PDB file of C-alpha atoms in Angstrom:
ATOM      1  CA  UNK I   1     150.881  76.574  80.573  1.00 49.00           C
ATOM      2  CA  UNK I   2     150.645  74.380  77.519  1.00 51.00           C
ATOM      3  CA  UNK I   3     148.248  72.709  75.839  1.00 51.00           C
ATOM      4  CA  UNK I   4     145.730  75.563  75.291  1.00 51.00           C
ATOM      5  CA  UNK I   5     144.824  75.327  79.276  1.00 51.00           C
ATOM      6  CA  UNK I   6     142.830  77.956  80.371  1.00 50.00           C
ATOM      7  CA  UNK I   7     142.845  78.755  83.703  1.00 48.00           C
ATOM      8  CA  UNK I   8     140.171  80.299  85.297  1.00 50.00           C
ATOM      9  CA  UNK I   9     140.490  83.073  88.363  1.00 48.00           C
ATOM     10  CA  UNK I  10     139.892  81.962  91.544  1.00 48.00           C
ATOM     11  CA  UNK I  11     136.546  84.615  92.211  1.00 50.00           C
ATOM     12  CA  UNK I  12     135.612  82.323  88.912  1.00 51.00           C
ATOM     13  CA  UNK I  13     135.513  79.079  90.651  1.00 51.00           C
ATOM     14  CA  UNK I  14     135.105  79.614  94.215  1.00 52.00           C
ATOM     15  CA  UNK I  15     132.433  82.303  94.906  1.00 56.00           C
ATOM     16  CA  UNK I  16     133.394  84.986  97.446  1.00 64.00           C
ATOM     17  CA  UNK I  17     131.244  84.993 100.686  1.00 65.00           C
ATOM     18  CA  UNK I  18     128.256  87.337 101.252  1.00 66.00           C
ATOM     19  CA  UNK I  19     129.324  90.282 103.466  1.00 73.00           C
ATOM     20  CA  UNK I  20     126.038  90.828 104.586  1.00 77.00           C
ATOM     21  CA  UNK I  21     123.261  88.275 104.947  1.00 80.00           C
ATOM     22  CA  UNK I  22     119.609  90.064 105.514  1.00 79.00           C
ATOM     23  CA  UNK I  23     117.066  87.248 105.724  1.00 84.00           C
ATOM     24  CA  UNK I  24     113.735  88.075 103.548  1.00 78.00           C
ATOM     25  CA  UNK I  25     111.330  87.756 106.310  1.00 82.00           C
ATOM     26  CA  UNK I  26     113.790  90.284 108.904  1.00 86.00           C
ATOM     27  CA  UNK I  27     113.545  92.841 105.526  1.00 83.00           C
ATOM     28  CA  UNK I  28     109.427  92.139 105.334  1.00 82.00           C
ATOM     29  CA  UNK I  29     108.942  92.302 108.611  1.00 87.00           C
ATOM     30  CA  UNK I  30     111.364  95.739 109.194  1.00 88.00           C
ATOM     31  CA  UNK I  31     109.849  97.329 106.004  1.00 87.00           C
ATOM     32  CA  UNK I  32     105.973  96.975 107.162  1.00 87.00           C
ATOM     33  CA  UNK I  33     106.446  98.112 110.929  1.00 92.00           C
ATOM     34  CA  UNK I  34     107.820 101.313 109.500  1.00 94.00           C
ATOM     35  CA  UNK I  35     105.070 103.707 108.455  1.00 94.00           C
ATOM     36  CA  UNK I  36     102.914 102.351 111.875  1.00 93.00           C
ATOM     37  CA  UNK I  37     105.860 103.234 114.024  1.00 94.00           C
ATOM     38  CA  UNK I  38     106.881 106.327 111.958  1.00 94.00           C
ATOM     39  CA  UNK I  39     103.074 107.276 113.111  1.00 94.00           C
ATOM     40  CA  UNK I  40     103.315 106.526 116.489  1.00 94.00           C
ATOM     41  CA  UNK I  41     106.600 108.492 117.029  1.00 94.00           C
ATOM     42  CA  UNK I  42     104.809 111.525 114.928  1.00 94.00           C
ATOM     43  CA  UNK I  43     102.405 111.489 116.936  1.00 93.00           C
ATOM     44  CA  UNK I  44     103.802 111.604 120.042  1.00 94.00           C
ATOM     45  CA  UNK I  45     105.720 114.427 119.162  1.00 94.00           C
ATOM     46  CA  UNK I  46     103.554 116.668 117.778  1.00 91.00           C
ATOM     47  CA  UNK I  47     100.794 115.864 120.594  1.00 90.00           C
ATOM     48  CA  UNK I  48     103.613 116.958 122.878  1.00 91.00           C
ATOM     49  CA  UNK I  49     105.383 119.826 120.963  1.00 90.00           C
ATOM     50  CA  UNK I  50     102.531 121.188 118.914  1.00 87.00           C
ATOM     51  CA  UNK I  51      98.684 120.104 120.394  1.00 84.00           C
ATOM     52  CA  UNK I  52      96.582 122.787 119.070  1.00 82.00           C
ATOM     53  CA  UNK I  53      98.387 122.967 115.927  1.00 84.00           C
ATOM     54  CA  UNK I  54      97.776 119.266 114.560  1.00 83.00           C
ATOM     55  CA  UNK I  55      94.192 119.015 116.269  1.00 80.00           C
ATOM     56  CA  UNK I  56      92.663 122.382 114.461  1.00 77.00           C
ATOM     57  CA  UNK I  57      90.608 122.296 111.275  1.00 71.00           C
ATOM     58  CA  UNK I  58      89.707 124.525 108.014  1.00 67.00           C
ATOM     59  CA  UNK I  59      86.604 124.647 110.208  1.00 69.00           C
ATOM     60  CA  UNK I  60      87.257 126.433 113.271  1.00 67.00           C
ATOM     61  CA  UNK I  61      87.028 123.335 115.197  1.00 68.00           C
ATOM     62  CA  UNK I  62      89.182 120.574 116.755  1.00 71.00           C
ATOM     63  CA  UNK I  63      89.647 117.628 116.120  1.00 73.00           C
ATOM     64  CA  UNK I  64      89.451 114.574 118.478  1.00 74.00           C
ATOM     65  CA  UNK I  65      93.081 113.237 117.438  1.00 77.00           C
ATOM     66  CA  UNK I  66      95.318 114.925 114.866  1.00 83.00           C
ATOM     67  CA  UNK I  67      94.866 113.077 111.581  1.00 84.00           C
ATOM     68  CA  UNK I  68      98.471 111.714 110.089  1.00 87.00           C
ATOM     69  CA  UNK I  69      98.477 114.233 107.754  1.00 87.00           C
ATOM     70  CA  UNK I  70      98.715 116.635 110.141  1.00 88.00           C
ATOM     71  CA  UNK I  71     101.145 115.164 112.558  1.00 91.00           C
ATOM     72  CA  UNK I  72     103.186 113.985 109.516  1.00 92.00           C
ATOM     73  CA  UNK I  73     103.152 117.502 108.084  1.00 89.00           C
ATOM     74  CA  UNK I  74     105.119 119.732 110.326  1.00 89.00           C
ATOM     75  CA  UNK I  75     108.618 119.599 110.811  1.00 89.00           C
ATOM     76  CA  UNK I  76     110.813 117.978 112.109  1.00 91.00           C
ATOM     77  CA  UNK I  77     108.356 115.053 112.227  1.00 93.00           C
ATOM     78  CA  UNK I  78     107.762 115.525 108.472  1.00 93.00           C
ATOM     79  CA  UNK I  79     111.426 114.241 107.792  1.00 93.00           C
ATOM     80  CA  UNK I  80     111.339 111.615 109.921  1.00 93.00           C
ATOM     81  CA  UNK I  81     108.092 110.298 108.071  1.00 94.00           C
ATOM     82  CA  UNK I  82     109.476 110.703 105.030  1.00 94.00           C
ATOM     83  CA  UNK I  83     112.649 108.642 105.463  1.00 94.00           C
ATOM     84  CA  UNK I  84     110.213 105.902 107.197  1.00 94.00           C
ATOM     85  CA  UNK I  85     108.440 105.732 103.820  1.00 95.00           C
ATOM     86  CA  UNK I  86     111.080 105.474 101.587  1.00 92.00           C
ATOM     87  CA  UNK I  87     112.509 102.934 103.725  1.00 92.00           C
ATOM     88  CA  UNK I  88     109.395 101.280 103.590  1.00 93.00           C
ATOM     89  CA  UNK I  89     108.679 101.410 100.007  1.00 92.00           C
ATOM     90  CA  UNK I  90     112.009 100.388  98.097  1.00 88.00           C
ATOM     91  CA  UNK I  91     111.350  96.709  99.242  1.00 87.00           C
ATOM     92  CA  UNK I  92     107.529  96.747  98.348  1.00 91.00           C
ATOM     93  CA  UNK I  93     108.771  97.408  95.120  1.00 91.00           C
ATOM     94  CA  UNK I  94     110.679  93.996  94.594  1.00 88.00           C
ATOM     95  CA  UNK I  95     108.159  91.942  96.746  1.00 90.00           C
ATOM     96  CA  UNK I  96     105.361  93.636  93.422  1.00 94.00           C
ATOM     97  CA  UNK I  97     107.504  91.946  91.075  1.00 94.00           C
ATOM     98  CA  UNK I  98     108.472  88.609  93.475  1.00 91.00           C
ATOM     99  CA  UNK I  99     104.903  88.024  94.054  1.00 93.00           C
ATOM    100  CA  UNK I 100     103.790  88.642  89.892  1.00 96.00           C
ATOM    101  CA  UNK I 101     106.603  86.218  88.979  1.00 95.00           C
ATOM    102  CA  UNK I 102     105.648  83.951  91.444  1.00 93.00           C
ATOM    103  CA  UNK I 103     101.662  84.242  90.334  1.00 94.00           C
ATOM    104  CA  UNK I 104     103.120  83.621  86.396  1.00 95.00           C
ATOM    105  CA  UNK I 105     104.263  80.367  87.230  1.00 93.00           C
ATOM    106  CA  UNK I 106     100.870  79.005  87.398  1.00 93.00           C
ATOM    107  CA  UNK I 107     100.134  80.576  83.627  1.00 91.00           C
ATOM    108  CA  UNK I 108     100.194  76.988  82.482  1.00 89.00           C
ATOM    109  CA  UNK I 109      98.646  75.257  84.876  1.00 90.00           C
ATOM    110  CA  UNK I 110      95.073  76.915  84.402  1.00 90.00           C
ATOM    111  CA  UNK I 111      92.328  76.541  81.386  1.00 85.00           C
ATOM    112  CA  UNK I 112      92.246  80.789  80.676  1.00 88.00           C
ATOM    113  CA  UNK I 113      95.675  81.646  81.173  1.00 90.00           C
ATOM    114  CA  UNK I 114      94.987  84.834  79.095  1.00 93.00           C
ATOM    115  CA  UNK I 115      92.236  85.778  82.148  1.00 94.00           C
ATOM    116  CA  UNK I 116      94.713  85.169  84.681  1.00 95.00           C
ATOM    117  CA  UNK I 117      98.040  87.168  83.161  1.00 96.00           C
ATOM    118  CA  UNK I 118      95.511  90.177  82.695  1.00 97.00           C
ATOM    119  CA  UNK I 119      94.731  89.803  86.103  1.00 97.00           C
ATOM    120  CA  UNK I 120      98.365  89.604  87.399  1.00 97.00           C
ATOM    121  CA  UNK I 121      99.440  92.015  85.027  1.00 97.00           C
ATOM    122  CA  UNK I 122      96.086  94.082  86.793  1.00 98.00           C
ATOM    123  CA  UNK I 123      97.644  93.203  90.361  1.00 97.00           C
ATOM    124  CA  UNK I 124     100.760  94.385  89.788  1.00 98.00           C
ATOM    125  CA  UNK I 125      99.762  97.783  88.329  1.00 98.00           C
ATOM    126  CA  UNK I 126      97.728  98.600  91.213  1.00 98.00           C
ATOM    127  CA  UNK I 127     100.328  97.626  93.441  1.00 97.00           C
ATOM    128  CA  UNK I 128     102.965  99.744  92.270  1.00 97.00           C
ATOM    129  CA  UNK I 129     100.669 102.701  92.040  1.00 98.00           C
ATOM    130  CA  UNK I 130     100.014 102.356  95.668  1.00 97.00           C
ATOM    131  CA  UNK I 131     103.373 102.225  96.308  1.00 96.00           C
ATOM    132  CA  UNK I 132     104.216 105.199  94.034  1.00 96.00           C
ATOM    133  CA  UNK I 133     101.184 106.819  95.531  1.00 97.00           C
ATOM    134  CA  UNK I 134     102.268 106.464  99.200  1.00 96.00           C
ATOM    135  CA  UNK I 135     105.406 108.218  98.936  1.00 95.00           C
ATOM    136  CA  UNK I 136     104.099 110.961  97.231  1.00 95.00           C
ATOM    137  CA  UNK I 137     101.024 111.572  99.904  1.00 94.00           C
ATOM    138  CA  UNK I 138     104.550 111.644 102.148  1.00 93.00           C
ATOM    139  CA  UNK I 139     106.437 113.587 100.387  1.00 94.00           C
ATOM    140  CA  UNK I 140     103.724 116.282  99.111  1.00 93.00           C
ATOM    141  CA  UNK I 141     102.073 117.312 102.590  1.00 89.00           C
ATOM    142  CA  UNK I 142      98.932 118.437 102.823  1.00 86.00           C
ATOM    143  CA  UNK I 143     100.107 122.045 104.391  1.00 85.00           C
ATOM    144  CA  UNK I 144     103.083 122.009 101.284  1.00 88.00           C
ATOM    145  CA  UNK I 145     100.208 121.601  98.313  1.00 90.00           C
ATOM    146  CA  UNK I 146      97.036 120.489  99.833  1.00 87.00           C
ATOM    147  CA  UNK I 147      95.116 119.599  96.592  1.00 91.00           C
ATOM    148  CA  UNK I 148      97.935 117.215  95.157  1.00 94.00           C
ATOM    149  CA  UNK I 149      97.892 115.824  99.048  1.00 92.00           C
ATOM    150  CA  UNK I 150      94.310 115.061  98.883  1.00 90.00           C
ATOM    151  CA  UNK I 151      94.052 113.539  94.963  1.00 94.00           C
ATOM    152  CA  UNK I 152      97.042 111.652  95.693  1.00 95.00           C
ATOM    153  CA  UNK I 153      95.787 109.940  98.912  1.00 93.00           C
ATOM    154  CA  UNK I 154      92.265 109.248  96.757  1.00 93.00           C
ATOM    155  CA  UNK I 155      94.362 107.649  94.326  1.00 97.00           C
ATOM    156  CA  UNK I 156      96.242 105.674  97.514  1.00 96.00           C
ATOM    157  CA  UNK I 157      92.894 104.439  98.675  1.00 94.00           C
ATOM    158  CA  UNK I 158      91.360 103.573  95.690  1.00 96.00           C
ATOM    159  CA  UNK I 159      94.714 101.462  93.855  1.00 97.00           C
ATOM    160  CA  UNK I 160      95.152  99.526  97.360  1.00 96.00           C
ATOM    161  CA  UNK I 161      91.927  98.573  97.713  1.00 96.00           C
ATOM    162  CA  UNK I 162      91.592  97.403  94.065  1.00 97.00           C
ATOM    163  CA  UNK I 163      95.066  95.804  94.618  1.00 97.00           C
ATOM    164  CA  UNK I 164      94.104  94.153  97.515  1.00 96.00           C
ATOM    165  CA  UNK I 165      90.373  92.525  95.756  1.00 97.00           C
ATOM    166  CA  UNK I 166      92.581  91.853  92.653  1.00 97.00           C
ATOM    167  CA  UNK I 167      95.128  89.691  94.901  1.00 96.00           C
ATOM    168  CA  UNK I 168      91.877  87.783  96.282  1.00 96.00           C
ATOM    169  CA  UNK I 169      90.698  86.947  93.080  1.00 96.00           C
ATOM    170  CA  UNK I 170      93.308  85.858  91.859  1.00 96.00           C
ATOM    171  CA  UNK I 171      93.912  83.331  94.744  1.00 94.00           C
ATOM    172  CA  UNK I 172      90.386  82.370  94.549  1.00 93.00           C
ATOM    173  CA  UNK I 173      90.960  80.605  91.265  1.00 93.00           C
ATOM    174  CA  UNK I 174      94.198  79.133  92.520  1.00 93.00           C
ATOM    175  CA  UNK I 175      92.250  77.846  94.920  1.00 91.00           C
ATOM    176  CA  UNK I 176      89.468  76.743  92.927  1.00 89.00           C
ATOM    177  CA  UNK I 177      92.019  74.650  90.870  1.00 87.00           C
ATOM    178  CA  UNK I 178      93.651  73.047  94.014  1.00 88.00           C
ATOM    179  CA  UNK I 179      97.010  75.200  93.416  1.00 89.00           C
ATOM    180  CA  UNK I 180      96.949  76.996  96.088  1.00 85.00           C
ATOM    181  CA  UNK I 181      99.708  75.763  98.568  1.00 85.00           C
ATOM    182  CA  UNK I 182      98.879  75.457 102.257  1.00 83.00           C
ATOM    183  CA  UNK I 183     100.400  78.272 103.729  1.00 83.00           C
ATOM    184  CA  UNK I 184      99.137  80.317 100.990  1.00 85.00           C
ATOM    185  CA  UNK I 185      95.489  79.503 101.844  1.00 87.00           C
ATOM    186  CA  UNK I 186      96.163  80.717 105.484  1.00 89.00           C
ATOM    187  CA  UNK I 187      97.606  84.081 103.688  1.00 89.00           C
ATOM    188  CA  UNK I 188      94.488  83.484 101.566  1.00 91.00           C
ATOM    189  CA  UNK I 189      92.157  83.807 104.434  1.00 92.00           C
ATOM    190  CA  UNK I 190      93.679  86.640 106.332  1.00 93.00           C
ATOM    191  CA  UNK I 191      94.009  88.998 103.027  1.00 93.00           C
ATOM    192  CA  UNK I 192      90.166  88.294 102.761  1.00 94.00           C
ATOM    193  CA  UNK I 193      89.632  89.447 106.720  1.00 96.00           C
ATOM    194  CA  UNK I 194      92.213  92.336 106.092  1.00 94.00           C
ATOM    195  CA  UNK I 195      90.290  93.354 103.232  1.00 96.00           C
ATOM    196  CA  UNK I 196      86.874  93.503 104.812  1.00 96.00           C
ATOM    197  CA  UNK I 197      88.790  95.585 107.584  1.00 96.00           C
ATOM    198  CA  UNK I 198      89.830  97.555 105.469  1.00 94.00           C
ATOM    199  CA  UNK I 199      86.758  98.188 103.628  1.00 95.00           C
ATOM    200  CA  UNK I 200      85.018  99.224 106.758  1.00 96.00           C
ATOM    201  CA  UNK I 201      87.949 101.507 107.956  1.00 93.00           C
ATOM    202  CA  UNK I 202      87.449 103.382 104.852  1.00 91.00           C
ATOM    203  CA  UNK I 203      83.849 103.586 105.110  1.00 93.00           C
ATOM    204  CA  UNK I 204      84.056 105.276 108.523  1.00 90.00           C
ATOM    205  CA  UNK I 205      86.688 107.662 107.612  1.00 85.00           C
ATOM    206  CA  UNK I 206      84.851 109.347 104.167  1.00 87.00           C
ATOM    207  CA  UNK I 207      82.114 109.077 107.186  1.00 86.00           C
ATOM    208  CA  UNK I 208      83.722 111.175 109.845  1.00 80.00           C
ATOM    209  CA  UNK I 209      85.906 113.268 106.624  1.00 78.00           C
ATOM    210  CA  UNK I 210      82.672 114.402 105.174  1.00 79.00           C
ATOM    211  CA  UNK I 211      81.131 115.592 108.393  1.00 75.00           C
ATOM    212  CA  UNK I 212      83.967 117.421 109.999  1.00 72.00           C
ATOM    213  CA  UNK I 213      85.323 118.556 106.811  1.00 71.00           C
ATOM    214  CA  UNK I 214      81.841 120.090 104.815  1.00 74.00           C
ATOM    215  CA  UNK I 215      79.673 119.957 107.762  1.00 72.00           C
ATOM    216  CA  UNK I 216      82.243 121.468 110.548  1.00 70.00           C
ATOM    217  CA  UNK I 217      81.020 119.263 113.049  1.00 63.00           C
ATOM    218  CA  UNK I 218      83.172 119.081 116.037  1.00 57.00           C
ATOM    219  CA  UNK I 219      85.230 115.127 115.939  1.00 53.00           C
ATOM    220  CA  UNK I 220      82.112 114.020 113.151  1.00 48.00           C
ATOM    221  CA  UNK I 221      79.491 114.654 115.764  1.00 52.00           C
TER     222      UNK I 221
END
C-alpha cells in the first residue's frame, strides 16, 4: 500500500441493504386507522363487558352510547387505547415537520414570504399541540383526573381545528399563486370538506355536552 493510497471500507463504498423497507403511505395509512379502530374494539368491549358502567352520567341518567372517554377509560380497554395512540402519534410527529419543510420550500417563490413562514411556523405549532394534546386526553382519563381530561381535550379541539383552517390558508395562497401541484389541490379540496365536517361535528357535540351534562337531559333530549 504505497503511494499514500487510502483505501476506503467496503460499508464506505457500497451501502449495506435496508433490512426493513416500510413504504410511507403503508406507515400513513396504519398510523391513521389506529385511534378509529382502537375505538371500535373499546367499544365493543366495554358495551359487552361493562354496559351500564360506560353509558351512566354525573347526572343520574344514561346515555344513548358510551362516549370514548368512557369506553377508553376502564381497564383493560384503557391500555389498549393507549398503545393505539402512541402508535398513532410518533409518525404524526415527523409527517408535522415533513409537511412544514415541504410548505418552506415555497418561501421564495411568494411576494410576503415573512406572512407565509409565520403562518407555517403557526401550522406547525398547532399541529404538534394536537398531537401532544391527544396523547395526553389518552393517557390522563377522565375517571384518573377528570379536570386535566376535560381542559386537555378543549385544548385538542381547539389546536386541531385552528391547525386544520391554518393548513387551508395556507394552501389557498399556494393556490392563488398557481403553486399548488395537482394532487395537492384534490388534498386541497377534501381538507376544506373535512373541515366543514368537522366544524359541524363539534357544533353538535358542545350541543348534546351542554344538555346532558348541565341540563341532565336523558341522550340531549
Amino acid at each position: 500500500m504505497g503511494g499514500g493510497t487510502l483505501v476506503q471500507p467496503a460499508d464506505c463504498l457500497y451501502p449495506r441493504p435496508s433490512i426493513i423497507k416500510i413504504p410511507l403511505k403503508t406507515v400513513v395509512i396504519v398510523g391513521t386507522s389506529l385511534p378509529f379502530s382502537g375505538v371500535v374494539i373499546c367499544t365493543i368491549i366495554s358495551l359487552y363487558t361493562a354496559f351500564d358502567e360506560v353509558t351512566e352520567s354525573v347526572c343520574g341518567v344514561s346515555n344513548f352510547v358510551p362516549s370514548i372517554s368512557a369506553v377508553t377509560g376502564i381497564t383493560p380497554q384503557l391500555y389498549f387505547w393507549r398503545y393505539a395512540i402512541g402508535f398513532h402519534s410518533a409518525p404524526r410527529l415527523l409527517l408535522a415537520m415533513v409537511y412544514y419543510n415541504y410548505h418552506r420550500l415555497f418561501l421564495t417563490r411568494l411576494s410576503c414570504p415573512m406572512a407565509f413562514d409565520i403562518l407555517i411556523k403557526l401550522a406547525l405549532f398547532f399541529n404538534l399541540v394536537d398531537v401532544i394534546t391527544f396523547v395526553g386526553v389518552a393517557f390522563v382519563s377522565n375517571r384518573e383526573n377528570f379536570p386535566v381530561h376535560e381542559r386537555m381535550f378543549i385544548v385538542f379541539l381547539f389546536a386541531s381545528s385552528l391547525y386544520m383552517l391554518t393548513v387551508l390558508i395556507i394552501h389557498r395562497i399556494l393556490n392563488a399563486h398557481y403553486l399548488l401541484p395537482g394532487r395537492m389541490q384534490y388534498s386541497f379540496t377534501l381538507k376544506r370538506t373535512f373541515f366543514l365536517l368537522t366544524m359541524f361535528f363539534i357544533s353538535v357535540l358542545i350541543y348534546y355536552f351542554y344538555y346532558h351534562r348541565f341540563k341532565c337531559f336523558p341522550n340531549g333530549k
